[in-house]
Amino acid sequence: MGDAGSGTGGSVTKVNLSEKFDLFSEAWTPKIVGDMNGMHVKLAKFRGDFDWHSHENEDEMFLVTKGTMRIAFRDRVETVETGEFIIVPRGVEHRPGAVGGEYHVMLLEPQSTVNTGDNADSALTVTELDRI
Amino acid sequence: MGDAGSGTGGSVTKVNLSEKFDLFSEAWTPKIVGDMNGMHVKLAKFRGDFDWHSHENEDEMFLVTKGTMRIAFRDRVETVETGEFIIVPRGVEHRPGAVGGEYHVMLLEPQSTVNTGDNADSALTVTELDRI
């Protein structure tokens, strides 16, 4: 198992989230763990503040699996606890940030998504994602 | 929060999984809790055995949030524990089943997905899903 196939006429993928999170420690570098319907399932560890950005054509879903995520919008800040998810529609500016310490997130977003969105010149931009 | 907008130019959706699961008890009736990129995010409680089926055009993702899911394929059975997910590619016959007791699942699948797939005459088919 753990075969991260295309998800389209491919093979079944089974993933244990904790085992996958144990495979890496760096922040802000999403790892691909599955594919479905033209989307990637990614795991990421977040620490500190990310850059402001939006995605022109992609809705993004963040499910917090450990810790607490703070995510700023232009008009407010939302706190997303472990066991909660938030969907950020395309076009909405956002900035994931820290609430003291690290938090872990399962991300669902189209395969075309760049982590820093319209802010693709950011030092935080990652274009070649690992598959674990 | 909890606004289940279209996810496309819509508003931000934030969901606490436990709170949503507390809102219903019936098995095999997925509830829509979010939308993104033409997909639904659904929550479901599963008890006992479902019907054999496949989905012609939809890959399906099941994240187990409570209990243990058993899912049969024509050549084997997989067990998916809490904190694990499984992606069933389009066209692959499968039958979710029980391992003694209830389990809770977050489902991600295209909005076009019918729960019983090509077995749409099943007594278990649900075509009008609630949004909670």
PDB file of C-alpha atoms in Angstrom:
ATOM      1  CA  MET A   1       0.000   0.000   0.000  1.00  0.00           C
ATOM      2  CA  GLY A   2       1.007   3.617   0.118  1.00  0.00           C
ATOM      3  CA  ASP A   3       1.202   3.553  -3.667  1.00  0.00           C
ATOM      4  CA  ALA A   4       0.559   7.110  -4.684  1.00  0.00           C
ATOM      5  CA  GLY A   5      -0.760   6.289  -8.136  1.00  0.00           C
ATOM      6  CA  SER A   6      -2.528   8.694 -10.410  1.00  0.00           C
ATOM      7  CA  GLY A   7      -5.870   8.069  -8.799  1.00  0.00           C
ATOM      8  CA  THR A   8      -7.310   7.797 -12.285  1.00  0.00           C
ATOM      9  CA  GLY A   9      -7.599   4.217 -13.351  1.00  0.00           C
ATOM     10  CA  GLY A  10      -4.709   3.664 -10.991  1.00  0.00           C
ATOM     11  CA  SER A  11      -4.291   1.583  -7.902  1.00  0.00           C
ATOM     12  CA  VAL A  12      -5.758   2.005  -4.471  1.00  0.00           C
ATOM     13  CA  THR A  13      -3.751   4.313  -2.179  1.00  0.00           C
ATOM     14  CA  LYS A  14      -3.813   3.843   1.593  1.00  0.00           C
ATOM     15  CA  VAL A  15      -2.011   6.307   3.846  1.00  0.00           C
ATOM     16  CA  ASN A  16      -1.394   6.521   7.574  1.00  0.00           C
ATOM     17  CA  LEU A  17      -1.088  10.225   8.323  1.00  0.00           C
ATOM     18  CA  SER A  18       1.165   9.895  11.388  1.00  0.00           C
ATOM     19  CA  GLU A  19       3.596   7.605   9.599  1.00  0.00           C
ATOM     20  CA  LYS A  20       3.884  10.043   6.713  1.00  0.00           C
ATOM     21  CA  PHE A  21       4.354  13.058   8.985  1.00  0.00           C
ATOM     22  CA  ASP A  22       7.206  11.212  10.702  1.00  0.00           C
ATOM     23  CA  LEU A  23       9.098  11.123   7.389  1.00  0.00           C
ATOM     24  CA  PHE A  24       9.922  14.826   7.282  1.00  0.00           C
ATOM     25  CA  SER A  25      10.514  17.776   9.564  1.00  0.00           C
ATOM     26  CA  GLU A  26      10.918  20.855   7.388  1.00  0.00           C
ATOM     27  CA  ALA A  27       8.238  23.515   7.385  1.00  0.00           C
ATOM     28  CA  TRP A  28       6.346  24.965   4.400  1.00  0.00           C
ATOM     29  CA  THR A  29       7.262  22.147   2.028  1.00  0.00           C
ATOM     30  CA  PRO A  30       4.108  20.155   1.254  1.00  0.00           C
ATOM     31  CA  LYS A  31       4.596  16.487   0.395  1.00  0.00           C
ATOM     32  CA  ILE A  32       2.268  14.708  -1.998  1.00  0.00           C
ATOM     33  CA  VAL A  33       0.678  11.586  -0.496  1.00  0.00           C
ATOM     34  CA  GLY A  34      -2.225  10.946  -2.847  1.00  0.00           C
ATOM     35  CA  ASP A  35      -4.024  11.923  -6.035  1.00  0.00           C
ATOM     36  CA  MET A  36      -7.688  12.039  -6.891  1.00  0.00           C
ATOM     37  CA  ASN A  37      -9.852  13.805  -9.446  1.00  0.00           C
ATOM     38  CA  GLY A  38      -7.049  16.056 -10.612  1.00  0.00           C
ATOM     39  CA  MET A  39      -6.194  17.067  -7.078  1.00  0.00           C
ATOM     40  CA  HIS A  40      -3.277  16.372  -4.813  1.00  0.00           C
ATOM     41  CA  VAL A  41      -3.536  15.306  -1.200  1.00  0.00           C
ATOM     42  CA  LYS A  42      -0.550  16.865   0.566  1.00  0.00           C
ATOM     43  CA  LEU A  43       0.848  16.894   4.066  1.00  0.00           C
ATOM     44  CA  ALA A  44       2.679  19.898   5.449  1.00  0.00           C
ATOM     45  CA  LYS A  45       4.189  21.160   8.674  1.00  0.00           C
ATOM     46  CA  PHE A  46       3.751  24.862   9.291  1.00  0.00           C
ATOM     47  CA  ARG A  47       5.833  27.019  11.651  1.00  0.00           C
ATOM     48  CA  GLY A  48       5.825  30.796  11.883  1.00  0.00           C
ATOM     49  CA  ASP A  49       4.150  33.027   9.338  1.00  0.00           C
ATOM     50  CA  PHE A  50       3.746  32.329   5.652  1.00  0.00           C
ATOM     51  CA  ASP A  51       3.364  34.946   2.905  1.00  0.00           C
ATOM     52  CA  TRP A  52       0.162  36.681   1.882  1.00  0.00           C
ATOM     53  CA  HIS A  53      -1.161  35.150  -1.321  1.00  0.00           C
ATOM     54  CA  SER A  54      -4.212  33.947  -3.192  1.00  0.00           C
ATOM     55  CA  HIS A  55      -4.869  31.296  -5.821  1.00  0.00           C
ATOM     56  CA  GLU A  56      -6.588  32.503  -8.954  1.00  0.00           C
ATOM     57  CA  ASN A  57      -8.210  29.211  -9.955  1.00  0.00           C
ATOM     58  CA  GLU A  58      -7.924  26.867  -7.008  1.00  0.00           C
ATOM     59  CA  ASP A  59      -9.953  26.371  -3.852  1.00  0.00           C
ATOM     60  CA  GLU A  60      -7.775  25.100  -0.992  1.00  0.00           C
ATOM     61  CA  MET A  61      -8.749  22.898   1.911  1.00  0.00           C
ATOM     62  CA  PHE A  62      -6.681  22.695   5.107  1.00  0.00           C
ATOM     63  CA  LEU A  63      -7.478  19.971   7.652  1.00  0.00           C
ATOM     64  CA  VAL A  64      -5.503  20.487  10.857  1.00  0.00           C
ATOM     65  CA  THR A  65      -4.290  17.152  12.230  1.00  0.00           C
ATOM     66  CA  LYS A  66      -2.025  18.459  15.001  1.00  0.00           C
ATOM     67  CA  GLY A  67      -1.728  21.787  16.786  1.00  0.00           C
ATOM     68  CA  THR A  68      -3.561  24.993  15.980  1.00  0.00           C
ATOM     69  CA  MET A  69      -3.510  26.934  12.727  1.00  0.00           C
ATOM     70  CA  ARG A  70      -4.053  30.647  12.579  1.00  0.00           C
ATOM     71  CA  ILE A  71      -4.951  31.950   9.153  1.00  0.00           C
ATOM     72  CA  ALA A  72      -5.285  35.640   8.400  1.00  0.00           C
ATOM     73  CA  PHE A  73      -7.668  37.113   5.868  1.00  0.00           C
ATOM     74  CA  ARG A  74      -7.713  40.793   4.973  1.00  0.00           C
ATOM     75  CA  ASP A  75     -10.671  41.408   7.282  1.00  0.00           C
ATOM     76  CA  ARG A  76     -10.057  38.964  10.140  1.00  0.00           C
ATOM     77  CA  VAL A  77      -8.059  36.077  11.559  1.00  0.00           C
ATOM     78  CA  GLU A  78      -9.454  32.555  11.933  1.00  0.00           C
ATOM     79  CA  THR A  79      -8.147  29.905  14.305  1.00  0.00           C
ATOM     80  CA  VAL A  80      -8.426  26.314  13.126  1.00  0.00           C
ATOM     81  CA  GLU A  81      -7.945  23.643  15.768  1.00  0.00           C
ATOM     82  CA  THR A  82      -6.966  20.001  15.393  1.00  0.00           C
ATOM     83  CA  GLY A  83      -9.961  18.163  13.949  1.00  0.00           C
ATOM     84  CA  GLU A  84     -11.189  21.189  12.047  1.00  0.00           C
ATOM     85  CA  PHE A  85     -10.840  22.138   8.403  1.00  0.00           C
ATOM     86  CA  ILE A  86     -11.107  25.379   6.509  1.00  0.00           C
ATOM     87  CA  ILE A  87     -11.777  25.884   2.807  1.00  0.00           C
ATOM     88  CA  VAL A  88     -10.314  29.010   1.243  1.00  0.00           C
ATOM     89  CA  PRO A  89     -12.069  29.755  -2.045  1.00  0.00           C
ATOM     90  CA  ARG A  90     -10.092  30.828  -5.085  1.00  0.00           C
ATOM     91  CA  GLY A  91      -9.263  34.498  -5.172  1.00  0.00           C
ATOM     92  CA  VAL A  92      -9.362  35.014  -1.415  1.00  0.00           C
ATOM     93  CA  GLU A  93      -6.145  36.457   0.007  1.00  0.00           C
ATOM     94  CA  HIS A  94      -4.868  34.564   3.014  1.00  0.00           C
ATOM     95  CA  ARG A  95      -1.805  34.137   5.162  1.00  0.00           C
ATOM     96  CA  PRO A  96      -1.308  30.985   7.230  1.00  0.00           C
ATOM     97  CA  GLY A  97       0.437  31.833  10.454  1.00  0.00           C
ATOM     98  CA  ALA A  98       1.552  30.467  13.756  1.00  0.00           C
ATOM     99  CA  VAL A  99      -0.025  30.236  17.173  1.00  0.00           C
ATOM    100  CA  GLY A 100       3.178  29.388  18.993  1.00  0.00           C
ATOM    101  CA  GLY A 101       4.673  26.212  17.681  1.00  0.00           C
ATOM    102  CA  GLU A 102       4.213  23.816  14.849  1.00  0.00           C
ATOM    103  CA  TYR A 103       1.025  22.490  13.386  1.00  0.00           C
ATOM    104  CA  HIS A 104       0.328  19.782  10.851  1.00  0.00           C
ATOM    105  CA  VAL A 105      -2.044  20.091   7.962  1.00  0.00           C
ATOM    106  CA  MET A 106      -3.532  17.844   5.327  1.00  0.00           C
ATOM    107  CA  LEU A 107      -4.047  19.933   2.222  1.00  0.00           C
ATOM    108  CA  LEU A 108      -6.375  19.215  -0.667  1.00  0.00           C
ATOM    109  CA  GLU A 109      -5.955  21.300  -3.760  1.00  0.00           C
ATOM    110  CA  PRO A 110      -5.755  21.008  -7.545  1.00  0.00           C
ATOM    111  CA  GLN A 111      -2.521  19.661  -8.974  1.00  0.00           C
ATOM    112  CA  SER A 112      -1.906  23.073 -10.540  1.00  0.00           C
ATOM    113  CA  THR A 113      -1.652  24.818  -7.167  1.00  0.00           C
ATOM    114  CA  VAL A 114       1.576  26.658  -6.290  1.00  0.00           C
ATOM    115  CA  ASN A 115       1.956  27.056  -2.535  1.00  0.00           C
ATOM    116  CA  THR A 116       2.498  30.811  -2.648  1.00  0.00           C
ATOM    117  CA  GLY A 117      -0.158  31.429  -5.308  1.00  0.00           C
ATOM    118  CA  ASP A 118       0.080  34.835  -6.952  1.00  0.00           C
ATOM    119  CA  ASN A 119       3.149  35.566  -4.818  1.00  0.00           C
ATOM    120  CA  ALA A 120       5.226  33.033  -6.736  1.00  0.00           C
ATOM    121  CA  ASP A 121       8.468  34.984  -6.430  1.00  0.00           C
ATOM    122  CA  SER A 122       8.444  34.431  -2.683  1.00  0.00           C
ATOM    123  CA  ALA A 123      11.418  32.759  -1.066  1.00  0.00           C
ATOM    124  CA  LEU A 124       8.872  30.282   0.265  1.00  0.00           C
ATOM    125  CA  THR A 125       7.721  29.146  -3.172  1.00  0.00           C
ATOM    126  CA  VAL A 126       8.170  25.417  -3.754  1.00  0.00           C
ATOM    127  CA  THR A 127       7.527  24.227  -7.283  1.00  0.00           C
ATOM    128  CA  GLU A 128       8.929  20.700  -7.199  1.00  0.00           C
ATOM    129  CA  LEU A 129       7.117  18.761  -4.514  1.00  0.00           C
ATOM    130  CA  ASP A 130       8.355  15.509  -3.057  1.00  0.00           C
ATOM    131  CA  ARG A 131       6.087  12.489  -3.052  1.00  0.00           C
ATOM    132  CA  ILE A 132       6.320  10.411   0.101  1.00  0.00           C
TER     133      ILE A 132
ATOM    134  CA  MET B   1     -18.518  30.143  10.120  1.00  0.00           C
ATOM    135  CA  GLY B   2     -19.726  26.826   8.896  1.00  0.00           C
ATOM    136  CA  ASP B   3     -21.028  28.546   5.784  1.00  0.00           C
ATOM    137  CA  ALA B   4     -21.058  25.834   3.170  1.00  0.00           C
ATOM    138  CA  GLY B   5     -20.756  28.129   0.201  1.00  0.00           C
ATOM    139  CA  SER B   6     -19.932  27.091  -3.305  1.00  0.00           C
ATOM    140  CA  GLY B   7     -16.230  27.180  -2.675  1.00  0.00           C
ATOM    141  CA  THR B   8     -15.884  29.031  -5.955  1.00  0.00           C
ATOM    142  CA  GLY B   9     -15.687  32.738  -5.417  1.00  0.00           C
ATOM    143  CA  GLY B  10     -17.700  32.052  -2.301  1.00  0.00           C
ATOM    144  CA  SER B  11     -17.003  32.533   1.344  1.00  0.00           C
ATOM    145  CA  VAL B  12     -14.596  30.764   3.629  1.00  0.00           C
ATOM    146  CA  THR B  13     -15.952  27.572   5.215  1.00  0.00           C
ATOM    147  CA  LYS B  14     -14.712  26.380   8.601  1.00  0.00           C
ATOM    148  CA  VAL B  15     -15.889  23.057  10.014  1.00  0.00           C
ATOM    149  CA  ASN B  16     -15.343  21.237  13.288  1.00  0.00           C
ATOM    150  CA  LEU B  17     -15.654  17.560  12.438  1.00  0.00           C
ATOM    151  CA  SER B  18     -16.842  16.390  15.880  1.00  0.00           C
ATOM    152  CA  GLU B  19     -19.537  19.042  16.082  1.00  0.00           C
ATOM    153  CA  LYS B  20     -20.871  18.060  12.679  1.00  0.00           C
ATOM    154  CA  PHE B  21     -20.831  14.336  13.465  1.00  0.00           C
ATOM    155  CA  ASP B  22     -22.889  15.078  16.580  1.00  0.00           C
ATOM    156  CA  LEU B  23     -25.688  16.428  14.386  1.00  0.00           C
ATOM    157  CA  PHE B  24     -26.775  13.079  12.969  1.00  0.00           C
ATOM    158  CA  SER B  25     -26.826   9.403  13.813  1.00  0.00           C
ATOM    159  CA  GLU B  26     -28.112   7.535  10.768  1.00  0.00           C
ATOM    160  CA  ALA B  27     -25.743   5.320   8.816  1.00  0.00           C
ATOM    161  CA  TRP B  28     -24.981   5.420   5.084  1.00  0.00           C
ATOM    162  CA  THR B  29     -26.380   8.901   4.548  1.00  0.00           C
ATOM    163  CA  PRO B  30     -23.486  11.245   3.778  1.00  0.00           C
ATOM    164  CA  LYS B  31     -23.940  14.885   4.762  1.00  0.00           C
ATOM    165  CA  ILE B  32     -22.351  17.685   2.783  1.00  0.00           C
ATOM    166  CA  VAL B  33     -20.149  19.954   4.901  1.00  0.00           C
ATOM    167  CA  GLY B  34     -18.071  21.740   2.284  1.00  0.00           C
ATOM    168  CA  ASP B  35     -17.423  22.365  -1.394  1.00  0.00           C
ATOM    169  CA  MET B  36     -14.219  22.901  -3.284  1.00  0.00           C
ATOM    170  CA  ASN B  37     -13.083  22.553  -6.877  1.00  0.00           C
ATOM    171  CA  GLY B  38     -16.265  20.812  -7.988  1.00  0.00           C
ATOM    172  CA  MET B  39     -16.052  18.325  -5.143  1.00  0.00           C
ATOM    173  CA  HIS B  40     -18.080  17.780  -2.031  1.00  0.00           C
ATOM    174  CA  VAL B  41     -16.641  17.210   1.418  1.00  0.00           C
ATOM    175  CA  LYS B  42     -19.038  14.841   3.170  1.00  0.00           C
ATOM    176  CA  LEU B  43     -19.294  13.224   6.564  1.00  0.00           C
ATOM    177  CA  ALA B  44     -20.820   9.790   7.019  1.00  0.00           C
ATOM    178  CA  LYS B  45     -21.345   7.171   9.685  1.00  0.00           C
ATOM    179  CA  PHE B  46     -21.004   3.611   8.505  1.00  0.00           C
ATOM    180  CA  ARG B  47     -22.399   0.506  10.212  1.00  0.00           C
ATOM    181  CA  GLY B  48     -22.603  -2.997   8.808  1.00  0.00           C
ATOM    182  CA  ASP B  49     -21.943  -3.807   5.174  1.00  0.00           C
ATOM    183  CA  PHE B  50     -22.639  -1.562   2.201  1.00  0.00           C
ATOM    184  CA  ASP B  51     -23.307  -2.729  -1.367  1.00  0.00           C
ATOM    185  CA  TRP B  52     -20.727  -3.624  -3.966  1.00  0.00           C
ATOM    186  CA  HIS B  53     -20.332  -0.775  -6.433  1.00  0.00           C
ATOM    187  CA  SER B  54     -17.932   1.315  -8.443  1.00  0.00           C
ATOM    188  CA  HIS B  55     -17.925   4.867  -9.760  1.00  0.00           C
ATOM    189  CA  GLU B  56     -17.323   5.268 -13.464  1.00  0.00           C
ATOM    190  CA  ASN B  57     -15.881   8.768 -13.402  1.00  0.00           C
ATOM    191  CA  GLU B  58     -15.088   9.586  -9.802  1.00  0.00           C
ATOM    192  CA  ASP B  59     -12.159   8.828  -7.531  1.00  0.00           C
ATOM    193  CA  GLU B  60     -13.241   8.590  -3.902  1.00  0.00           C
ATOM    194  CA  MET B  61     -11.274   9.421  -0.773  1.00  0.00           C
ATOM    195  CA  PHE B  62     -12.249   8.076   2.656  1.00  0.00           C
ATOM    196  CA  LEU B  63     -10.516   9.509   5.727  1.00  0.00           C
ATOM    197  CA  VAL B  64     -11.432   7.540   8.846  1.00  0.00           C
ATOM    198  CA  THR B  65     -11.913   9.873  11.813  1.00  0.00           C
ATOM    199  CA  LYS B  66     -13.301   7.350  14.318  1.00  0.00           C
ATOM    200  CA  GLY B  67     -13.278   3.573  14.491  1.00  0.00           C
ATOM    201  CA  THR B  68     -12.011   1.150  11.877  1.00  0.00           C
ATOM    202  CA  MET B  69     -13.194   0.794   8.300  1.00  0.00           C
ATOM    203  CA  ARG B  70     -13.005  -2.444   6.418  1.00  0.00           C
ATOM    204  CA  ILE B  71     -13.275  -2.104   2.677  1.00  0.00           C
ATOM    205  CA  ALA B  72     -13.468  -5.080   0.348  1.00  0.00           C
ATOM    206  CA  PHE B  73     -12.085  -5.160  -3.151  1.00  0.00           C
ATOM    207  CA  ARG B  74     -12.576  -8.091  -5.502  1.00  0.00           C
ATOM    208  CA  ASP B  75      -9.109  -9.428  -4.695  1.00  0.00           C
ATOM    209  CA  ARG B  76      -8.644  -8.472  -1.042  1.00  0.00           C
ATOM    210  CA  VAL B  77      -9.891  -6.625   2.015  1.00  0.00           C
ATOM    211  CA  GLU B  78      -8.193  -3.524   3.409  1.00  0.00           C
ATOM    212  CA  THR B  79      -8.518  -2.237   6.958  1.00  0.00           C
ATOM    213  CA  VAL B  80      -8.347   1.522   7.395  1.00  0.00           C
ATOM    214  CA  GLU B  81      -7.821   2.765  10.940  1.00  0.00           C
ATOM    215  CA  THR B  82      -8.595   6.137  12.475  1.00  0.00           C
ATOM    216  CA  GLY B  83      -6.076   8.622  11.095  1.00  0.00           C
ATOM    217  CA  GLU B  84      -5.709   6.786   7.809  1.00  0.00           C
ATOM    218  CA  PHE B  85      -7.227   7.462   4.425  1.00  0.00           C
ATOM    219  CA  ILE B  86      -7.790   5.374   1.347  1.00  0.00           C
ATOM    220  CA  ILE B  87      -8.335   6.555  -2.222  1.00  0.00           C
ATOM    221  CA  VAL B  88     -10.430   4.294  -4.441  1.00  0.00           C
ATOM    222  CA  PRO B  89      -9.834   5.162  -8.100  1.00  0.00           C
ATOM    223  CA  ARG B  90     -12.723   5.355 -10.536  1.00  0.00           C
ATOM    224  CA  GLY B  91     -13.787   2.022 -11.927  1.00  0.00           C
ATOM    225  CA  VAL B  92     -12.567  -0.044  -8.977  1.00  0.00           C
ATOM    226  CA  GLU B  93     -15.282  -2.189  -7.391  1.00  0.00           C
ATOM    227  CA  HIS B  94     -15.436  -1.853  -3.643  1.00  0.00           C
ATOM    228  CA  ARG B  95     -17.659  -2.585  -0.689  1.00  0.00           C
ATOM    229  CA  PRO B  96     -17.263  -0.668   2.574  1.00  0.00           C
ATOM    230  CA  GLY B  97     -17.975  -2.947   5.496  1.00  0.00           C
ATOM    231  CA  ALA B  98     -17.914  -3.232   9.220  1.00  0.00           C
ATOM    232  CA  VAL B  99     -15.352  -4.331  11.744  1.00  0.00           C
ATOM    233  CA  GLY B 100     -17.762  -4.563  14.636  1.00  0.00           C
ATOM    234  CA  GLY B 101     -19.406  -1.258  15.295  1.00  0.00           C
ATOM    235  CA  GLU B 102     -19.653   2.136  13.796  1.00  0.00           C
ATOM    236  CA  TYR B 103     -16.987   4.188  12.157  1.00  0.00           C
ATOM    237  CA  HIS B 104     -16.909   7.759  10.938  1.00  0.00           C
ATOM    238  CA  VAL B 105     -15.570   8.879   7.614  1.00  0.00           C
ATOM    239  CA  MET B 106     -14.811  12.144   5.890  1.00  0.00           C
ATOM    240  CA  LEU B 107     -15.433  11.617   2.191  1.00  0.00           C
ATOM    241  CA  LEU B 108     -14.062  13.662  -0.665  1.00  0.00           C
ATOM    242  CA  GLU B 109     -15.557  13.080  -4.070  1.00  0.00           C
ATOM    243  CA  PRO B 110     -16.892  14.947  -7.095  1.00  0.00           C
ATOM    244  CA  GLN B 111     -20.319  16.535  -6.743  1.00  0.00           C
ATOM    245  CA  SER B 112     -21.602  14.081  -9.352  1.00  0.00           C
ATOM    246  CA  THR B 113     -20.926  11.065  -7.141  1.00  0.00           C
ATOM    247  CA  VAL B 114     -23.860   8.806  -6.185  1.00  0.00           C
ATOM    248  CA  ASN B 115     -23.076   6.816  -3.059  1.00  0.00           C
ATOM    249  CA  THR B 116     -23.893   3.445  -4.607  1.00  0.00           C
ATOM    250  CA  GLY B 117     -22.233   4.215  -7.935  1.00  0.00           C
ATOM    251  CA  ASP B 118     -23.197   1.817 -10.716  1.00  0.00           C
ATOM    252  CA  ASN B 119     -25.511   0.038  -8.261  1.00  0.00           C
ATOM    253  CA  ALA B 120     -27.890   3.004  -8.182  1.00  0.00           C
ATOM    254  CA  ASP B 121     -31.019   0.883  -7.763  1.00  0.00           C
ATOM    255  CA  SER B 122     -29.806  -0.224  -4.348  1.00  0.00           C
ATOM    256  CA  ALA B 123     -32.025   0.375  -1.338  1.00  0.00           C
ATOM    257  CA  LEU B 124     -29.016   2.209   0.069  1.00  0.00           C
ATOM    258  CA  THR B 125     -28.901   4.786  -2.723  1.00  0.00           C
ATOM    259  CA  VAL B 126     -29.225   8.366  -1.489  1.00  0.00           C
ATOM    260  CA  THR B 127     -29.620  11.000  -4.185  1.00  0.00           C
ATOM    261  CA  GLU B 128     -30.673  14.044  -2.172  1.00  0.00           C
ATOM    262  CA  LEU B 129     -27.999  14.765   0.383  1.00  0.00           C
ATOM    263  CA  ASP B 130     -28.489  16.988   3.388  1.00  0.00           C
ATOM    264  CA  ARG B 131     -26.126  19.852   3.987  1.00  0.00           C
ATOM    265  CA  ILE B 132     -25.243  20.356   7.626  1.00  0.00           C
TER     266      ILE B 132
END
